[in-house]
Amino acid sequence: NEVCALEACIGTSLADARSICVVKQNGLLCVADALHCGAQHGVKGGLVIVTSDDPSAHSSTNEFDSRFLAMSADLPMLEPTSVQEAKDMVPYAFELSERMRQIVLIRLTTRVCHGRGGVTLGPLPRAPRPLRPVDEWERLVCVSYQHLPMLEKLDRIQAALEECPYNHYQGPEQPKTLIVAGGTGRLYCEEALRRLGLADRVGLLSL
């Protein structure tokens, strides 16, 4: 099911339309072949994959960290901390995907997926984008000579993520100790620093 879903999203991207594929961590493993091929040939319309990891396998048969698959496929990954960030990162991921012509992953974890809360909505598109006919020579095919351009694309993505609006720092201006965290781990760090009374001495960099 997951393979069919991702391949349908890749086909939709050929027509310059946006698509989103939602899987659990096990489903992401199932689509590994299509994922690696898609990463190499890239996309036209924005393509976002939302994957839900379950650390410690609280509600899954097993445990897998999707970050390793993102590294294997040389793809960018975003990690929301809250339900608001989860909503906000989706349009950002689509914009990044279309600007870089690459698949973008969003990694959720159990705490976010099982959480709930109010969110502030942003502007909605007035009308769906029209599909564009796909010519014979516009089809995306995974061939070896696209490997180097894919790695060059990854360098551009890294530079773009240096300015990501979801990177932020809190703490003293020149801390002796710095914690780097992402996703829900940031919330655990914030709580620990607050309980230990170290928030004014330890810096927390969220990426």
XYZ file of N, CA and C in Angstrom:
621
model
N 0.817 -1.204 0.000
C 0.000 0.000 0.000
C 0.858 1.265 0.000
N 1.878 1.273 0.861
C 2.726 2.463 0.962
C 3.515 2.700 -0.324
N 3.983 1.615 -0.947
C 4.729 1.758 -2.200
C 3.833 2.365 -3.281
N 2.608 1.851 -3.393
C 1.668 2.409 -4.382
C 1.394 3.877 -4.098
N 1.255 4.224 -2.818
C 0.954 5.607 -2.450
C 2.101 6.535 -2.836
N 3.337 6.147 -2.503
C 4.469 7.025 -2.819
C 4.678 7.130 -4.322
N 4.545 6.024 -5.043
C 4.734 6.087 -6.495
C 3.647 6.931 -7.154
N 2.438 6.906 -6.602
C 1.380 7.780 -7.114
C 1.725 9.243 -6.862
N 2.310 9.533 -5.698
C 2.725 10.905 -5.387
C 3.842 11.361 -6.324
N 4.775 10.470 -6.629
C 5.853 10.815 -7.563
C 5.271 11.098 -8.947
N 4.303 10.281 -9.374
C 3.651 10.530 -10.657
C 2.913 11.852 -10.672
N 2.274 12.189 -9.555
C 1.585 13.477 -9.451
C 2.577 14.634 -9.583
N 3.762 14.450 -8.998
C 4.788 15.483 -9.073
C 5.222 15.748 -10.504
N 5.180 14.715 -11.349
C 5.549 14.892 -12.755
C 4.661 15.934 -13.434
N 3.406 15.971 -12.994
C 2.445 16.909 -13.579
C 2.462 18.259 -12.877
N 3.511 18.494 -12.062
C 3.707 19.779 -11.384
C 2.643 20.044 -10.324
N 2.077 18.974 -9.742
C 1.103 19.123 -8.668
C 1.734 18.708 -7.346
N 1.194 19.239 -6.270
C 1.691 18.882 -4.945
C 1.033 17.591 -4.455
N 1.800 16.819 -3.666
C 1.247 15.600 -3.085
C 1.935 15.331 -1.758
N 1.224 14.638 -0.883
C 1.761 14.296 0.437
C 1.491 12.819 0.698
N 2.491 12.125 1.187
C 2.399 10.690 1.476
C 2.594 10.503 2.974
N 1.643 9.865 3.642
C 1.681 9.710 5.101
C 1.870 8.236 5.433
N 2.933 7.931 6.192
C 3.247 6.545 6.542
C 3.715 6.478 7.994
N 3.726 5.255 8.535
C 4.402 5.019 9.804
C 5.842 4.619 9.501
N 6.624 4.404 10.558
C 8.033 4.071 10.332
C 8.178 2.764 9.560
N 7.308 1.798 9.797
C 7.382 0.533 9.060
C 7.063 0.751 7.584
N 6.105 1.622 7.304
C 5.755 1.923 5.922
C 6.885 2.617 5.192
N 7.646 3.462 5.916
C 8.775 4.128 5.273
C 9.825 3.110 4.855
N 9.996 2.069 5.653
C 10.927 1.003 5.268
C 10.441 0.299 4.000
N 9.131 0.128 3.885
C 8.576 -0.550 2.703
C 8.835 0.229 1.421
N 8.872 1.560 1.501
C 9.020 2.376 0.285
C 10.473 2.750 0.015
N 11.415 2.069 0.666
C 12.825 2.466 0.565
C 13.315 2.516 -0.875
N 12.922 1.548 -1.709
C 13.388 1.532 -3.098
C 12.867 2.751 -3.857
N 11.560 2.978 -3.798
C 10.978 4.138 -4.480
C 11.517 5.442 -3.900
N 11.777 5.457 -2.589
C 12.290 6.665 -1.937
C 13.679 7.028 -2.456
N 14.575 6.035 -2.531
C 15.934 6.309 -2.997
C 15.950 6.705 -4.477
N 15.115 6.053 -5.284
C 15.038 6.438 -6.696
C 14.458 7.843 -6.840
N 13.402 8.142 -6.077
C 12.803 9.468 -6.124
C 13.765 10.549 -5.693
N 14.603 10.238 -4.691
C 15.592 11.216 -4.233
C 16.617 11.506 -5.310
N 16.953 10.499 -6.094
C 17.982 10.698 -7.115
C 17.456 11.475 -8.317
N 16.223 11.179 -8.754
C 15.727 11.923 -9.924
C 15.009 13.214 -9.550
N 14.642 13.387 -8.273
C 14.038 14.629 -7.832
C 12.571 14.750 -8.194
N 11.996 15.930 -7.947
C 10.571 16.152 -8.156
C 10.365 17.461 -8.914
N 9.136 17.678 -9.357
C 8.728 18.947 -9.977
C 7.712 19.637 -9.065
N 6.508 19.074 -8.953
C 5.591 19.566 -7.934
C 6.068 19.121 -6.564
N 5.762 19.891 -5.537
C 6.231 19.576 -4.195
C 5.769 18.215 -3.714
N 6.679 17.452 -3.118
C 6.352 16.129 -2.584
C 6.873 16.042 -1.161
N 5.950 15.848 -0.222
C 6.287 15.764 1.197
C 5.867 14.392 1.721
N 6.748 13.762 2.458
C 6.439 12.493 3.120
C 6.394 12.747 4.621
N 5.271 12.442 5.239
C 5.126 12.551 6.691
C 5.230 11.148 7.264
N 6.224 10.937 8.115
C 6.409 9.629 8.733
C 6.293 9.751 10.243
N 5.679 8.752 10.866
C 5.479 8.766 12.312
C 6.324 7.670 12.942
N 7.310 8.085 13.729
C 8.134 7.128 14.470
C 7.531 6.876 15.850
N 7.832 5.720 16.392
C 7.291 5.330 17.700
C 8.435 4.888 18.598
N 9.204 5.838 19.160
C 10.312 5.462 20.046
C 9.845 4.577 21.203
N 10.586 3.522 21.448
C 10.275 2.514 22.470
C 9.081 1.649 22.102
N 8.557 1.798 20.895
C 7.460 0.956 20.391
C 6.281 0.908 21.352
N 5.794 2.093 21.743
C 4.644 2.165 22.651
C 3.378 1.621 22.001
N 3.190 1.866 20.704
C 1.949 1.428 20.059
C 2.223 0.767 18.714
N 3.460 0.273 18.522
C 3.830 -0.375 17.266
C 4.426 -1.748 17.547
N 4.503 -2.556 16.488
C 5.087 -3.884 16.653
C 6.590 -3.829 16.843
N 7.235 -2.810 16.289
C 8.683 -2.671 16.446
C 9.063 -1.198 16.385
N 10.366 -0.947 16.438
C 10.877 0.422 16.534
C 11.864 0.690 15.402
N 11.757 1.854 14.797
C 12.717 2.257 13.761
C 12.860 3.768 13.775
N 14.065 4.240 13.555
C 14.360 5.676 13.514
C 14.457 6.107 12.056
N 13.463 6.866 11.591
C 13.401 7.268 10.188
C 14.536 8.191 9.776
N 15.224 8.777 10.739
C 16.320 9.678 10.397
C 17.435 8.961 9.653
N 17.608 7.665 9.961
C 18.651 6.909 9.268
C 18.303 6.714 7.792
N 17.021 6.527 7.488
C 16.626 6.358 6.092
C 16.751 7.683 5.340
N 16.465 8.792 6.015
C 16.647 10.106 5.382
C 18.114 10.335 5.042
N 19.002 9.954 5.953
C 20.433 10.094 5.676
C 20.865 9.175 4.540
N 20.330 7.952 4.518
C 20.675 7.004 3.467
C 20.267 7.516 2.090
N 19.102 8.159 2.016
C 18.597 8.656 0.733
C 19.047 10.081 0.426
N 19.824 10.693 1.329
C 20.301 12.073 1.145
C 19.133 13.048 0.990
N 18.174 12.954 1.908
C 16.983 13.801 1.860
C 16.906 14.690 3.101
N 16.354 15.896 2.958
C 16.155 16.752 4.126
C 14.998 16.251 4.979
N 15.123 16.464 6.284
C 14.071 16.035 7.204
C 13.800 17.143 8.212
N 12.519 17.406 8.466
C 12.085 18.377 9.461
C 11.446 17.625 10.628
N 11.654 18.134 11.857
C 11.120 17.463 13.043
C 10.322 18.454 13.887
N 8.995 18.422 13.802
C 8.174 19.326 14.615
C 8.251 18.981 16.099
N 8.116 20.017 16.910
C 8.096 19.834 18.365
C 6.674 19.764 18.901
N 5.737 20.418 18.233
C 4.367 20.524 18.734
C 3.387 20.360 17.576
N 2.098 20.316 17.906
C 1.089 20.212 16.852
C 1.059 21.478 16.001
N 1.350 22.625 16.598
C 1.408 23.869 15.815
C 2.561 23.824 14.819
N 3.730 23.381 15.277
C 4.862 23.272 14.354
C 4.603 22.223 13.287
N 3.914 21.147 13.658
C 3.595 20.112 12.663
C 2.758 20.707 11.538
N 1.794 21.551 11.887
C 0.970 22.205 10.872
C 1.790 23.217 10.075
N 2.612 24.004 10.767
C 3.367 25.065 10.102
C 4.439 24.521 9.166
N 5.013 23.382 9.510
C 6.125 22.858 8.716
C 5.670 22.262 7.386
N 4.398 21.910 7.257
C 3.933 21.301 6.003
C 4.038 22.281 4.833
N 3.475 23.499 4.911
C 3.660 24.435 3.785
C 5.119 24.815 3.569
N 5.900 24.911 4.668
C 7.328 25.193 4.520
C 8.013 24.057 3.764
N 7.640 22.807 4.072
C 8.234 21.650 3.397
C 7.882 21.635 1.918
N 6.645 21.991 1.576
C 6.254 22.050 0.165
C 7.055 23.116 -0.576
N 7.211 24.281 0.052
C 7.975 25.346 -0.593
C 9.435 24.939 -0.796
N 10.013 24.292 0.220
C 11.395 23.827 0.115
C 11.524 22.747 -0.952
N 10.555 21.837 -1.000
C 10.576 20.764 -2.001
C 10.562 21.323 -3.410
N 9.721 22.315 -3.669
C 9.619 22.879 -5.014
C 10.817 23.758 -5.354
N 11.338 24.443 -4.353
C 12.503 25.299 -4.616
C 13.740 24.465 -4.925
N 13.896 23.348 -4.225
C 15.065 22.494 -4.421
C 14.800 21.312 -5.351
N 13.529 21.165 -5.767
C 13.139 20.030 -6.618
C 13.553 18.703 -5.993
N 13.168 18.549 -4.718
C 13.544 17.351 -3.978
C 12.454 16.962 -2.989
N 12.368 15.669 -2.682
C 11.443 15.176 -1.668
C 11.872 15.712 -0.304
N 10.905 16.067 0.534
C 11.182 16.518 1.896
C 10.418 15.620 2.862
N 11.109 15.157 3.904
C 10.501 14.314 4.937
C 10.155 15.142 6.165
N 9.021 14.834 6.774
C 8.658 15.392 8.073
C 8.523 14.231 9.038
N 9.318 14.240 10.086
C 9.317 13.140 11.063
C 8.542 13.538 12.318
N 7.451 12.836 12.550
C 6.700 12.995 13.790
C 7.058 11.850 14.729
N 6.783 12.035 16.007
C 6.946 10.958 16.979
C 5.642 10.785 17.753
N 5.606 9.748 18.571
C 4.370 9.386 19.271
C 3.796 10.561 20.057
N 4.653 11.315 20.715
C 4.171 12.404 21.571
C 3.409 13.461 20.768
N 3.856 13.738 19.564
C 3.161 14.714 18.729
C 1.919 14.085 18.105
N 2.048 12.858 17.615
C 0.917 12.202 16.947
C -0.255 11.963 17.893
N 0.040 11.672 19.151
C -1.023 11.420 20.126
C -1.421 12.682 20.879
N -0.778 13.794 20.557
C -1.111 15.046 21.232
C -2.252 15.761 20.539
N -2.762 16.760 21.198
C -3.812 17.589 20.613
C -3.680 19.004 21.150
N -4.177 19.946 20.388
C -4.075 21.327 20.817
C -4.586 22.259 19.738
N -4.849 23.478 20.110
C -5.304 24.472 19.161
C -4.159 24.911 18.257
N -4.467 25.163 17.003
C -3.461 25.655 16.062
C -3.997 26.891 15.356
N -3.084 27.759 14.980
C -3.432 28.948 14.217
C -3.213 28.655 12.741
N -4.253 28.782 11.949
C -4.153 28.482 10.528
C -3.569 29.666 9.771
N -2.890 29.363 8.688
C -2.352 30.394 7.819
C -3.250 30.584 6.616
N -2.809 31.373 5.635
C -3.623 31.591 4.434
C -3.766 30.313 3.623
N -4.937 30.124 3.041
C -5.203 28.954 2.214
C -5.180 29.357 0.744
N -4.757 28.462 -0.145
C -4.768 28.800 -1.579
C -6.185 29.027 -2.066
N -6.341 29.965 -2.976
C -7.671 30.293 -3.481
C -8.218 29.209 -4.406
N -7.340 28.542 -5.137
C -7.773 27.507 -6.086
C -6.648 26.505 -6.261
N -6.971 25.254 -6.553
C -5.906 24.259 -6.780
C -5.111 24.578 -8.038
N -3.846 24.219 -8.020
C -3.021 24.448 -9.195
C -3.408 23.461 -10.293
N -3.483 23.925 -11.525
C -3.855 23.012 -12.613
C -2.739 22.016 -12.911
N -3.125 20.805 -13.286
C -2.144 19.808 -13.681
C -1.574 20.165 -15.046
N -0.314 19.828 -15.251
C 0.359 20.137 -16.504
C 0.650 18.838 -17.246
N 0.368 18.754 -18.531
C 0.684 17.529 -19.284
C 2.170 17.202 -19.196
N 2.473 15.921 -19.143
C 3.857 15.463 -19.031
C 4.335 15.004 -20.405
N 5.343 15.685 -20.929
C 5.904 15.299 -22.218
C 6.834 14.095 -22.064
N 7.126 13.456 -23.186
C 7.927 12.234 -23.182
C 9.284 12.425 -22.504
N 9.946 13.570 -22.765
C 11.293 13.773 -22.241
C 11.308 14.502 -20.893
N 10.132 14.683 -20.315
C 10.067 15.327 -19.000
C 9.942 14.310 -17.879
N 9.859 13.055 -18.200
C 9.683 12.040 -17.166
C 10.951 11.912 -16.330
N 10.744 11.722 -15.037
C 11.875 11.600 -14.126
C 12.305 10.136 -14.065
N 13.538 9.867 -14.438
C 14.058 8.503 -14.462
C 15.324 8.462 -13.613
N 15.453 7.434 -12.808
C 16.621 7.289 -11.937
C 17.768 6.659 -12.723
N 18.745 7.453 -13.085
C 19.924 6.967 -13.815
C 21.177 7.455 -13.092
N 22.297 6.786 -13.351
C 23.510 6.999 -12.562
C 24.041 8.430 -12.657
N 23.900 9.078 -13.815
C 24.491 10.408 -13.951
C 23.757 11.473 -13.120
N 22.622 11.102 -12.514
C 21.906 12.054 -11.658
C 22.396 12.011 -10.213
N 23.332 11.104 -9.923
C 23.774 10.973 -8.531
C 24.543 12.200 -8.057
N 25.495 12.676 -8.854
C 26.267 13.859 -8.460
C 25.389 15.101 -8.341
N 24.494 15.382 -9.307
C 23.583 16.526 -9.110
C 22.732 16.405 -7.850
N 22.368 15.166 -7.456
C 21.604 14.990 -6.226
C 22.422 15.424 -5.017
N 23.709 15.083 -4.993
C 24.565 15.486 -3.873
C 24.785 17.000 -3.870
N 24.908 17.599 -5.047
C 25.032 19.060 -5.122
C 23.760 19.736 -4.640
N 22.626 19.119 -4.939
C 21.336 19.643 -4.463
C 21.278 19.595 -2.940
N 21.847 18.529 -2.354
C 21.864 18.399 -0.901
C 22.657 19.522 -0.249
N 23.748 19.954 -0.895
C 24.522 21.076 -0.364
C 23.688 22.358 -0.360
N 22.894 22.572 -1.418
C 22.034 23.760 -1.468
C 20.945 23.689 -0.404
N 20.432 22.494 -0.171
C 19.409 22.321 0.861
C 19.996 22.621 2.238
N 21.216 22.156 2.482
C 21.867 22.434 3.763
C 22.001 23.935 3.988
N 22.412 24.651 2.942
C 22.552 26.107 3.069
C 21.201 26.758 3.349
N 20.134 26.269 2.701
C 18.805 26.830 2.928
C 18.329 26.564 4.349
N 18.629 25.386 4.877
C 18.168 25.043 6.227
C 18.947 25.774 7.317
N 20.097 26.349 6.957
C 20.800 27.201 7.920
C 19.940 28.404 8.300
N 19.043 28.809 7.381
C 18.166 29.959 7.620
C 16.734 29.523 7.931
N 16.545 28.266 8.286
C 15.205 27.753 8.565
C 14.574 28.506 9.738
N 13.334 28.968 9.604
C 12.706 29.729 10.692
C 12.438 28.899 11.949
N 12.590 27.579 11.856
C 12.333 26.720 13.014
C 13.606 26.392 13.783
N 14.728 26.959 13.375
C 15.946 26.908 14.181
C 15.912 28.067 15.169
N 16.116 27.792 16.435
C 16.166 28.906 17.383
C 17.006 28.528 18.603
N 17.446 29.559 19.304
C 18.321 29.386 20.466
C 17.714 30.092 21.663
N 17.875 29.481 22.835
C 17.464 30.135 24.078
C 18.519 29.852 25.138
N 18.778 30.859 25.971
C 19.788 30.706 27.007
C 20.722 31.894 27.028
N 21.821 31.793 27.790
C 22.777 32.911 27.890
C 23.485 33.158 26.569
N 24.053 34.352 26.442
C 24.678 34.744 25.184
C 25.915 33.909 24.872
N 26.718 33.600 25.888
C 27.920 32.789 25.694
C 27.945 31.672 26.734
N 27.171 30.620 26.498
C 27.094 29.548 27.505
C 28.350 28.683 27.507
N 28.713 28.157 28.673
C 29.810 27.204 28.755
C 29.350 25.808 28.332
N 28.047 25.569 28.467
C 27.475 24.283 28.077
C 26.344 24.531 27.093
N 26.324 23.779 25.997
C 25.304 23.933 24.969
C 24.671 22.577 24.674
N 23.354 22.536 24.664
C 22.610 21.334 24.288
C 21.991 21.570 22.914
N 22.181 20.645 21.995
C 21.569 20.699 20.674
C 20.480 19.635 20.625
N 19.261 20.050 20.321
C 18.129 19.123 20.346
C 17.216 19.377 19.165
N 16.357 18.417 18.897
C 15.370 18.550 17.832
C 14.130 17.763 18.171
N 13.020 18.126 17.548
C 11.772 17.408 17.805
C 11.328 17.549 19.242
N 10.644 16.517 19.731
C 10.125 16.571 21.106
C 11.235 16.534 22.143
N 12.446 16.120 21.747
C 13.562 16.141 22.687
C 13.828 17.536 23.225
N 13.492 18.554 22.431
C 13.668 19.931 22.875
C 12.808 20.230 24.099
N 11.581 19.707 24.117
C 10.681 19.962 25.244
C 11.194 19.300 26.518
N 11.737 18.087 26.391
C 12.309 17.411 27.554
C 13.491 18.199 28.097
N 14.319 18.751 27.189
C 15.460 19.557 27.621
C 15.002 20.826 28.329
N 13.996 21.487 27.772
C 13.482 22.700 28.408
C 12.978 22.403 29.818
N 12.242 21.322 29.971
C 11.710 20.969 31.293
C 12.833 20.636 32.264
N 13.833 19.878 31.803
C 14.945 19.507 32.675
C 15.726 20.739 33.126
N 16.012 21.659 32.195
C 16.749 22.866 32.561
C 15.958 23.718 33.537
N 14.629 23.786 33.336
C 13.798 24.567 34.242
C 13.766 23.946 35.638
N 13.617 22.630 35.713
C 13.542 21.961 37.020
C 14.876 22.014 37.758
N 15.970 21.955 37.016
C 17.296 21.980 37.638
C 17.798 23.393 37.898
N 17.042 24.393 37.440
C 17.462 25.773 37.632
C 18.688 26.152 36.823
N 18.829 25.560 35.636
C 20.010 25.791 34.814
C 19.705 26.580 33.551
N 18.491 27.058 33.395
C 18.089 27.739 32.160
C 18.909 28.989 31.893
N 19.456 29.630 32.942
C 20.221 30.847 32.743
C 21.718 30.563 32.554
N 22.118 29.282 32.621
C 23.542 28.927 32.484
C 23.807 28.020 31.278
N 22.814 27.283 30.848
C 22.986 26.315 29.764
C 22.189 26.786 28.535
N 22.834 26.771 27.379
C 22.162 27.145 26.144
C 21.488 25.950 25.507
N 20.366 26.227 24.842
C 19.610 25.166 24.148
C 19.404 25.599 22.703
N 20.042 24.887 21.783
C 19.935 25.175 20.360
C 19.003 24.137 19.738
N 17.893 24.599 19.183
C 16.896 23.710 18.584
C 17.033 23.749 17.077
N 17.232 22.583 16.477
C 17.410 22.479 15.026
C 16.361 21.557 14.450
